[in-house]
PDB file of C-alpha atoms in Angstrom:
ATOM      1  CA  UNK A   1      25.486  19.514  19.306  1.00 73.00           C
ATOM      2  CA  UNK A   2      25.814  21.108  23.103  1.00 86.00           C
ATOM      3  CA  UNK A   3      23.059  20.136  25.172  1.00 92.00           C
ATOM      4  CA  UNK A   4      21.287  23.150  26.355  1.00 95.00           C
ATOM      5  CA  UNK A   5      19.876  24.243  29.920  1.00 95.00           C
ATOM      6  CA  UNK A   6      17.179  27.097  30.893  1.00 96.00           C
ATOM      7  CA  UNK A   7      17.474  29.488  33.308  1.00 95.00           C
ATOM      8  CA  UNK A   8      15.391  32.033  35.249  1.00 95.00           C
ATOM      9  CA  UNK A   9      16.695  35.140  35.503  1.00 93.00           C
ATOM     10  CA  UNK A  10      14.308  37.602  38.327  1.00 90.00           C
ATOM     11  CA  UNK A  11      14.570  41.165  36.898  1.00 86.00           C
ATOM     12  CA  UNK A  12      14.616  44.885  38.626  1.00 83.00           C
ATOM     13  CA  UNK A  13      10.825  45.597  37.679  1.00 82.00           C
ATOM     14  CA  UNK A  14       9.476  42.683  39.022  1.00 82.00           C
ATOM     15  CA  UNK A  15       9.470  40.160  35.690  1.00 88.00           C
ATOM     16  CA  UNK A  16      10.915  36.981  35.166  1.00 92.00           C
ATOM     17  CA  UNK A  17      13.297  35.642  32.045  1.00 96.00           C
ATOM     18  CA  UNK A  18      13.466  32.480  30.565  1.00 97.00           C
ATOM     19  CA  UNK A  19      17.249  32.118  28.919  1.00 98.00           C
ATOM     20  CA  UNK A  20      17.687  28.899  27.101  1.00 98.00           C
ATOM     21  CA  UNK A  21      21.412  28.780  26.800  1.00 98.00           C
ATOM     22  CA  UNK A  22      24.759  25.921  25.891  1.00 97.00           C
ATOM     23  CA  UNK A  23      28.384  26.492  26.889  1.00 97.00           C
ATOM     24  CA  UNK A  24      31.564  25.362  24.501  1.00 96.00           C
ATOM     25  CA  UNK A  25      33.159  22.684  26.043  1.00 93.00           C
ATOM     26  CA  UNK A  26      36.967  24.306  25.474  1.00 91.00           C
ATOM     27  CA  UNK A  27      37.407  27.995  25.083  1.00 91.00           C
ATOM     28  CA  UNK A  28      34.951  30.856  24.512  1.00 95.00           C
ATOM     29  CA  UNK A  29      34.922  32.154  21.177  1.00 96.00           C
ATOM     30  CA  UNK A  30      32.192  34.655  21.877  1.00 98.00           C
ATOM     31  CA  UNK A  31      28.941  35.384  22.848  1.00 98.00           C
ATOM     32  CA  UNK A  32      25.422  35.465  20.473  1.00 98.00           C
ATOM     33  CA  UNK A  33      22.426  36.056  21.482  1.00 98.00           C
ATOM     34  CA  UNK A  34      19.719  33.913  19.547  1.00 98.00           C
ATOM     35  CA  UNK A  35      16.253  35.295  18.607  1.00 97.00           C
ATOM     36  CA  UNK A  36      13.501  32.906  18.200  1.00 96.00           C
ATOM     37  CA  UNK A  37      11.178  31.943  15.727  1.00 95.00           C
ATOM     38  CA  UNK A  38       7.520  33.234  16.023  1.00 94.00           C
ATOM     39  CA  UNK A  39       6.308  30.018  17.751  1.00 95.00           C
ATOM     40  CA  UNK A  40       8.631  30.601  20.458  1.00 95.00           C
ATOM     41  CA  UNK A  41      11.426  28.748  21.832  1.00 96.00           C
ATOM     42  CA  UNK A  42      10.984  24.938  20.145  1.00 94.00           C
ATOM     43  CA  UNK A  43      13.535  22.161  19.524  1.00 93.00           C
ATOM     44  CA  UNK A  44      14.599  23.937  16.336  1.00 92.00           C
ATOM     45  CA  UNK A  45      15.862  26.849  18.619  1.00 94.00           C
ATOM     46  CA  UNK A  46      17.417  24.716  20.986  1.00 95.00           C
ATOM     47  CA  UNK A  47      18.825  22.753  18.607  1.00 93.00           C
ATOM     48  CA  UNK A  48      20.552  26.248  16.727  1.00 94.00           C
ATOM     49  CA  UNK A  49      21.661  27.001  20.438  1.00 96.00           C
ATOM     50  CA  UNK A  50      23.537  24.023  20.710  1.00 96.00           C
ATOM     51  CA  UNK A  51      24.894  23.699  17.574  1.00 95.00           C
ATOM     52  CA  UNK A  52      26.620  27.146  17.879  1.00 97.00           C
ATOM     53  CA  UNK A  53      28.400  26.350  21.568  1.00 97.00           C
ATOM     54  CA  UNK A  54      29.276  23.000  19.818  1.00 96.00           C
ATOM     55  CA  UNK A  55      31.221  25.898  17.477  1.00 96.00           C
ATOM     56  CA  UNK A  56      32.664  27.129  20.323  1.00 97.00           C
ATOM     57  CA  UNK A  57      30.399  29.788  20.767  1.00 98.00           C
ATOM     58  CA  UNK A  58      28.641  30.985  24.111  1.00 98.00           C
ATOM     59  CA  UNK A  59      24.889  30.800  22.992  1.00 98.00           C
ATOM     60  CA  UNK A  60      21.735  32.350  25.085  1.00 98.00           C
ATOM     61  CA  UNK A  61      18.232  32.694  23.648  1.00 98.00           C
ATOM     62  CA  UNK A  62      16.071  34.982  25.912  1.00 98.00           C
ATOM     63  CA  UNK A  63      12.140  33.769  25.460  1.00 97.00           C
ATOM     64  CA  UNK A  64      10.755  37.078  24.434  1.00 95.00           C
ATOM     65  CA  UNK A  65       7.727  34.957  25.086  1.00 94.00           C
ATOM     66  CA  UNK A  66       5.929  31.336  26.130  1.00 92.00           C
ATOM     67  CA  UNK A  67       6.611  28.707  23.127  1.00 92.00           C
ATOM     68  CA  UNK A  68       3.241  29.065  21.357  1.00 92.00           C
ATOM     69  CA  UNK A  69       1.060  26.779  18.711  1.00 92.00           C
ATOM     70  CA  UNK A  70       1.224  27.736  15.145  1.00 89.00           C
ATOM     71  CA  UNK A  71      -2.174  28.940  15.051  1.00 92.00           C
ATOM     72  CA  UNK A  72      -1.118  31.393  18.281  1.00 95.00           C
ATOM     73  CA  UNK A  73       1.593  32.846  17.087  1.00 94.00           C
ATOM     74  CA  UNK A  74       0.749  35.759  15.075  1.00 93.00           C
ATOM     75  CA  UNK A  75      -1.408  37.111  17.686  1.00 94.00           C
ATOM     76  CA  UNK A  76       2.228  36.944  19.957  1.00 94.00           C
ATOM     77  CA  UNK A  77       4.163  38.907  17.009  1.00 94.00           C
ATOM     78  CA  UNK A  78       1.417  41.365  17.091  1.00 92.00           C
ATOM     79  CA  UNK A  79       1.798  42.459  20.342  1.00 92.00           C
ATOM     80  CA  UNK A  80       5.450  43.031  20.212  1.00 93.00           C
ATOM     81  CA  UNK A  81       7.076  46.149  21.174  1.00 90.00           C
ATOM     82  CA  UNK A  82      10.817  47.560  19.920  1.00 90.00           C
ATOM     83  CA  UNK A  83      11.214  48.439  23.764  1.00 92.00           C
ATOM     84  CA  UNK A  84      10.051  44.764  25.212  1.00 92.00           C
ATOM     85  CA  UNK A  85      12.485  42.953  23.272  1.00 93.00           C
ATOM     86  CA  UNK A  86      15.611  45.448  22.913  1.00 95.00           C
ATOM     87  CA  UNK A  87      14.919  44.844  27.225  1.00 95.00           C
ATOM     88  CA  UNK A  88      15.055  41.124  26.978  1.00 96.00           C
ATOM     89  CA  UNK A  89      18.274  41.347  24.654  1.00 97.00           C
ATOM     90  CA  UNK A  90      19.804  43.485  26.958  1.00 97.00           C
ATOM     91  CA  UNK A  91      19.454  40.763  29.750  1.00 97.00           C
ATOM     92  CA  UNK A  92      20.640  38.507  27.518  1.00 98.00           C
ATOM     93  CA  UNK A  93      23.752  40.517  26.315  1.00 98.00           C
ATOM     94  CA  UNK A  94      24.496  41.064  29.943  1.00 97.00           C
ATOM     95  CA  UNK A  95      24.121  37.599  31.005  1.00 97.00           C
ATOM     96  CA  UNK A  96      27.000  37.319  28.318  1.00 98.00           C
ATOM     97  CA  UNK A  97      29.442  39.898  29.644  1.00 97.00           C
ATOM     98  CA  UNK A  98      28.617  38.811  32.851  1.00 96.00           C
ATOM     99  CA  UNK A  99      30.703  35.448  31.432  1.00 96.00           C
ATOM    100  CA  UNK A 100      33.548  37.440  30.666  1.00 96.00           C
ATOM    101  CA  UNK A 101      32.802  37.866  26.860  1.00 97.00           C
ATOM    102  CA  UNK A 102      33.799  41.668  26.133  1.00 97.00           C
ATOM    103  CA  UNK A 103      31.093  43.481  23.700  1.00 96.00           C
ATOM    104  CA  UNK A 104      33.226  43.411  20.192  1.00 96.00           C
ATOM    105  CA  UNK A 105      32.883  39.412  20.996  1.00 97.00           C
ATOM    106  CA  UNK A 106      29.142  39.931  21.518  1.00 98.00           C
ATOM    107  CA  UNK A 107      26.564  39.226  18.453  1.00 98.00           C
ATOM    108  CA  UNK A 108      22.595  38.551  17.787  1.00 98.00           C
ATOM    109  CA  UNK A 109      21.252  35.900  15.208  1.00 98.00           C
ATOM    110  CA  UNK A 110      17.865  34.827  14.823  1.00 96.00           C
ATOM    111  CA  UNK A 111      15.593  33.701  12.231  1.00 90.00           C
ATOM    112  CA  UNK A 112      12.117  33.792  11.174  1.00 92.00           C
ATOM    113  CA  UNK A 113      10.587  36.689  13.834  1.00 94.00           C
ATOM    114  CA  UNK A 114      13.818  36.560  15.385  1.00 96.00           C
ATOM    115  CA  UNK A 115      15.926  37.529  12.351  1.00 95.00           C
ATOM    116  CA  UNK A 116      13.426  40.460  11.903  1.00 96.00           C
ATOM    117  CA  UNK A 117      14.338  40.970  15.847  1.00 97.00           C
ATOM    118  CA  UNK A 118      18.048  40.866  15.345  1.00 97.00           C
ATOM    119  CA  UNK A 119      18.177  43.436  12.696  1.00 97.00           C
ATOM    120  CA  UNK A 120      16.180  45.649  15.086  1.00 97.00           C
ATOM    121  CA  UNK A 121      18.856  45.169  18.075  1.00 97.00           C
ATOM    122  CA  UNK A 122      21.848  45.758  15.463  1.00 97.00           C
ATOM    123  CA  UNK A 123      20.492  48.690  14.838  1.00 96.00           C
ATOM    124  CA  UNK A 124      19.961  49.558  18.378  1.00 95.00           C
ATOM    125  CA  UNK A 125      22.919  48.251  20.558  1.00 96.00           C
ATOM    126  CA  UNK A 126      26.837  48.357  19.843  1.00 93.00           C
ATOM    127  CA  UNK A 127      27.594  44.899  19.444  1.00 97.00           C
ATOM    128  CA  UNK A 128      30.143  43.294  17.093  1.00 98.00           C
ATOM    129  CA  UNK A 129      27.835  41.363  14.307  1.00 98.00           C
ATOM    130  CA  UNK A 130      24.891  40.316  13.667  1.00 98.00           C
ATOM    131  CA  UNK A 131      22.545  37.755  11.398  1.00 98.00           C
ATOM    132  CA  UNK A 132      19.198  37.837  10.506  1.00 97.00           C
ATOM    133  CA  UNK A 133      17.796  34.534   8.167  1.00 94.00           C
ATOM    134  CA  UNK A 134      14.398  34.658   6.620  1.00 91.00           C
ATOM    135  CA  UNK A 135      12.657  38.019   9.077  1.00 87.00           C
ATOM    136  CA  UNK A 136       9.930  39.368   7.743  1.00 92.00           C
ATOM    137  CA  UNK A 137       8.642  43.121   8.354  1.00 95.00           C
ATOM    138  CA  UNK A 138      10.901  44.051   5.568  1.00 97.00           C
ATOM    139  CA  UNK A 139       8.698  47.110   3.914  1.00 97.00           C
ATOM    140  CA  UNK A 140       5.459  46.970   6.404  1.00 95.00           C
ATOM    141  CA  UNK A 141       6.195  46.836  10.500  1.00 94.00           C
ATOM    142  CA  UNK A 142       5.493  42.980  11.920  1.00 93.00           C
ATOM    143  CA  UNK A 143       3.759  44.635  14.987  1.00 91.00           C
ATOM    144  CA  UNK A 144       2.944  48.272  15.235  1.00 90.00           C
ATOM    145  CA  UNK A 145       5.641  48.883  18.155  1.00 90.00           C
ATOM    146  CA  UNK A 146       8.441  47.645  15.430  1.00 94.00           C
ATOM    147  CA  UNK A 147       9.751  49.435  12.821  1.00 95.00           C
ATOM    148  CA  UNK A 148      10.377  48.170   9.431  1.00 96.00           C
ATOM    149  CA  UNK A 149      13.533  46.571   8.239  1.00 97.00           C
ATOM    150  CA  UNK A 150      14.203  49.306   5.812  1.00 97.00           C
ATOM    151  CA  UNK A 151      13.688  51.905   8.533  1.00 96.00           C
ATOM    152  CA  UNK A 152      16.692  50.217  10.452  1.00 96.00           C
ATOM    153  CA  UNK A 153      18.942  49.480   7.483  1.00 96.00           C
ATOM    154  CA  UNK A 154      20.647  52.579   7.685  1.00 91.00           C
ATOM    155  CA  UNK A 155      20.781  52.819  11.195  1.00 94.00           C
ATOM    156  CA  UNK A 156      22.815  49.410  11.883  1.00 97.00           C
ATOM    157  CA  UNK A 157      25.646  50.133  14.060  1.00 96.00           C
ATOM    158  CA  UNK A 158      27.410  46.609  13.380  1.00 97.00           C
ATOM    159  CA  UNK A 159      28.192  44.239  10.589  1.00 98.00           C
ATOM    160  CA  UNK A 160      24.706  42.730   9.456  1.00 98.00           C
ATOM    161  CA  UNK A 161      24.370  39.731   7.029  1.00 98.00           C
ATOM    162  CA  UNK A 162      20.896  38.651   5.479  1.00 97.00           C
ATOM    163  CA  UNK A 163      20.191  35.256   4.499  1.00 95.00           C
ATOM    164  CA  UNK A 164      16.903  34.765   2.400  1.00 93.00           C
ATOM    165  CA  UNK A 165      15.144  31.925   0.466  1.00 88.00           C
ATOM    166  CA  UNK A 166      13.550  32.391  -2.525  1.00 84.00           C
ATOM    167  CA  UNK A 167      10.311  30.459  -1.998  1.00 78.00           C
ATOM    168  CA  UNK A 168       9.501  31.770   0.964  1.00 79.00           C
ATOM    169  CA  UNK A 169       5.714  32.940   0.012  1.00 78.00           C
ATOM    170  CA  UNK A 170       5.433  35.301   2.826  1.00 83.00           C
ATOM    171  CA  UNK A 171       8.926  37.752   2.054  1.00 90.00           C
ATOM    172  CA  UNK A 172       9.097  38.391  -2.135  1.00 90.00           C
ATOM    173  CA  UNK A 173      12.420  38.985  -3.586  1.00 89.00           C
ATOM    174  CA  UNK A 174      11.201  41.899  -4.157  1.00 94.00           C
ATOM    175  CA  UNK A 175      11.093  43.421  -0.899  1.00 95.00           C
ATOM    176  CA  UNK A 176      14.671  41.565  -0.314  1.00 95.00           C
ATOM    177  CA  UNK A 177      16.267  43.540  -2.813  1.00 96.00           C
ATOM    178  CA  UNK A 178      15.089  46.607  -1.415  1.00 97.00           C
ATOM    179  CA  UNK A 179      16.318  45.733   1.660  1.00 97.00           C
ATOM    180  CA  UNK A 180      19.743  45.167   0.503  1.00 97.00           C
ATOM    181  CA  UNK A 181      19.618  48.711  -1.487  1.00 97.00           C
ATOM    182  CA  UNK A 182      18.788  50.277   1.779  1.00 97.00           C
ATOM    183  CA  UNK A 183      21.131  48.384   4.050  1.00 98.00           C
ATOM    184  CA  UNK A 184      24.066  49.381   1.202  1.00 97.00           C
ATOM    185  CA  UNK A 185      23.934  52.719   2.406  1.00 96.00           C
ATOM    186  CA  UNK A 186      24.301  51.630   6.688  1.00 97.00           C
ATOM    187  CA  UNK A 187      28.311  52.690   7.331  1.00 96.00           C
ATOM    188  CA  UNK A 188      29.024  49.248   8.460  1.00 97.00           C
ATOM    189  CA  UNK A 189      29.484  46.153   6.444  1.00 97.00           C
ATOM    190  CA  UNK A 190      26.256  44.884   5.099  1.00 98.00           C
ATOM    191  CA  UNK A 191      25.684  41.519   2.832  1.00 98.00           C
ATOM    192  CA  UNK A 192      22.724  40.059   1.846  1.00 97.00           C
ATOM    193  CA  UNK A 193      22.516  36.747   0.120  1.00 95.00           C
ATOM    194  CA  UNK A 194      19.762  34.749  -1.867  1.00 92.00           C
ATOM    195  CA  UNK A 195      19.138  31.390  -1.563  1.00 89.00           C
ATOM    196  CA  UNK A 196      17.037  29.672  -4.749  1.00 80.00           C
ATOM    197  CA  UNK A 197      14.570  26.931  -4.101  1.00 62.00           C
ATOM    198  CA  UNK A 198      14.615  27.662  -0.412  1.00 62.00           C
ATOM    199  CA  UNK A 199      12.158  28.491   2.332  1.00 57.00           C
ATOM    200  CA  UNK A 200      13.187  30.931   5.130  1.00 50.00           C
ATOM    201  CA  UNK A 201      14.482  28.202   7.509  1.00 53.00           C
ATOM    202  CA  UNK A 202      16.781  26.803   4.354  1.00 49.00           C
ATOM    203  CA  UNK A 203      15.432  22.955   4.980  1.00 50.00           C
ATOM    204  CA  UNK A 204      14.493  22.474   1.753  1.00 44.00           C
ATOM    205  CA  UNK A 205      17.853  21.229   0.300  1.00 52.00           C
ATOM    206  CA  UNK A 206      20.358  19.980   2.455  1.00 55.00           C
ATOM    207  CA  UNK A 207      23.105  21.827  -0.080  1.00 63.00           C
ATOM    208  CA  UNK A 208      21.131  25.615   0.878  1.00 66.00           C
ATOM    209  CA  UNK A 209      21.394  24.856   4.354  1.00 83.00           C
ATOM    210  CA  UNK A 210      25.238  23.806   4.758  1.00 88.00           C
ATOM    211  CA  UNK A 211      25.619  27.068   2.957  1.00 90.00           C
ATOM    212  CA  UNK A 212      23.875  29.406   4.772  1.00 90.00           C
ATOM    213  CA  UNK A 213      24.928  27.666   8.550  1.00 93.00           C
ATOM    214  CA  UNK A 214      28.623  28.436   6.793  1.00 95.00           C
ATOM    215  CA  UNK A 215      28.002  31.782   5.827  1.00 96.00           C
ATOM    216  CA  UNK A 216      26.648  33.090   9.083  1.00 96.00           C
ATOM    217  CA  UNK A 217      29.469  31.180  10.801  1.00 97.00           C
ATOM    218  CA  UNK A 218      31.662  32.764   8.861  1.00 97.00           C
ATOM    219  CA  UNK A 219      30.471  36.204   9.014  1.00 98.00           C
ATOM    220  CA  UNK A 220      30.748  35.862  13.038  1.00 98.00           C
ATOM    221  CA  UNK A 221      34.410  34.826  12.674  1.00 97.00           C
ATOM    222  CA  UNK A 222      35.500  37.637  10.695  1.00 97.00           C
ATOM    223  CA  UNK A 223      33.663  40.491  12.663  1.00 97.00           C
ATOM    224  CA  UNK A 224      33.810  39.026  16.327  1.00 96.00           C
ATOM    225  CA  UNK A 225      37.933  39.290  17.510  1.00 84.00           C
TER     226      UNK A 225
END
């Protein structure tokens, strides 16, 4: 794994932006932007970050907010807006070209709120791929300035892959296959895969994990040239 830095970007109207980011050591792949999970920027984050530069990928994970308790977060989803974080991802996405990494080379990942997130911005920006694992908001809006996942499915304007568990409690299977109906119809390529005996973050078996880190890996190589 690529050990990550954070940066502080000072933006037009006034804000400031965290950007938790790791370089490849040898050539550029690409560029993703990763969305984190509804406590904020934590070690897991930083260690996905990492992990994906170590693939030779240029990783950046704007902090859409402050990293947050469990207990705090939901009150920090709730007061999401579409706008606020297709802004932050734009920063982010710019920080990327800014590198030299052209926008066909540029996708969005992010799991948890984030996946939820990155579905949003591939439905949004013209990038070349994106991933969302375990979001929530599939049928009913996570905050009311989001839309719901199966509002967006047709809209994506880039190759989108899904990654779900099974036993996650708080998405059915259910609502997953609905999602994958609606996203069928999006004129881009669309996949969405189960995992069995799984939560959201796939840590429950080491075997559903090495899988679904593959897949997504995967899914950037063929759609990011």
């Amino acid at each position: 794994m690529t050990a990550t830095r954070t940066e502080t970007l000072s933006l037009t109207d006034g804000r400031e932006l965290r950007l938790t980011v790791a370089e490849p050591e040898n050539a550029v792949r690409g560029g993703l932007v990763v969305l984190h999970e509804a406590r904020g920027v934590t070690d897991t984050v930083r260690g996905l970050v990492g992990s994906l530069a170590a693939e030779g990928w240029l990783a950046v994970a704007p902090h859409l907010y402050d990293e947050v308790s469990g207990d705090e977060a939901p009150a920090m989803v709730s007061g999401l807006s579409g706008d606020a974080v297709l802004a932050d991802t734009d920063v982010a996405f710019v920080w990327l070209g800014q590198r030299g990494v052209s926008q066909d080379r540029m996708g969005v990942m992010g799991f948890d709120l984030g996946g939820s997130v990155a579905m949003v911005v591939a439905g949004s920006r013209t990038i070349g791929a994106a991933v969302t694992v375990g979001g929530g908001g599939i049928l009913e809006p996570l905050a009311e300035g989001l839309p719901s996942l199966v509002e967006v499915a047709e809209e994506l304007t880039c190759p989108w892959l899904g990654l779900y568990g099974d036993d996650d409690a708080e998405i059915p299977f259910s609502d997953v296959e609905k999602l994958r109906d609606a996203a069928a119809a999006a004129p881009v390529a669309t996949d969405v895969v189960r995992f069995a005996h799984t939560s959201h973050r796939f840590d429950t078996t080491p075997e559903a994990s090495a899988e679904a880190w593959q897949r997504a890996l995967n899914w950037f190589d063929s759609h990011l040239r």
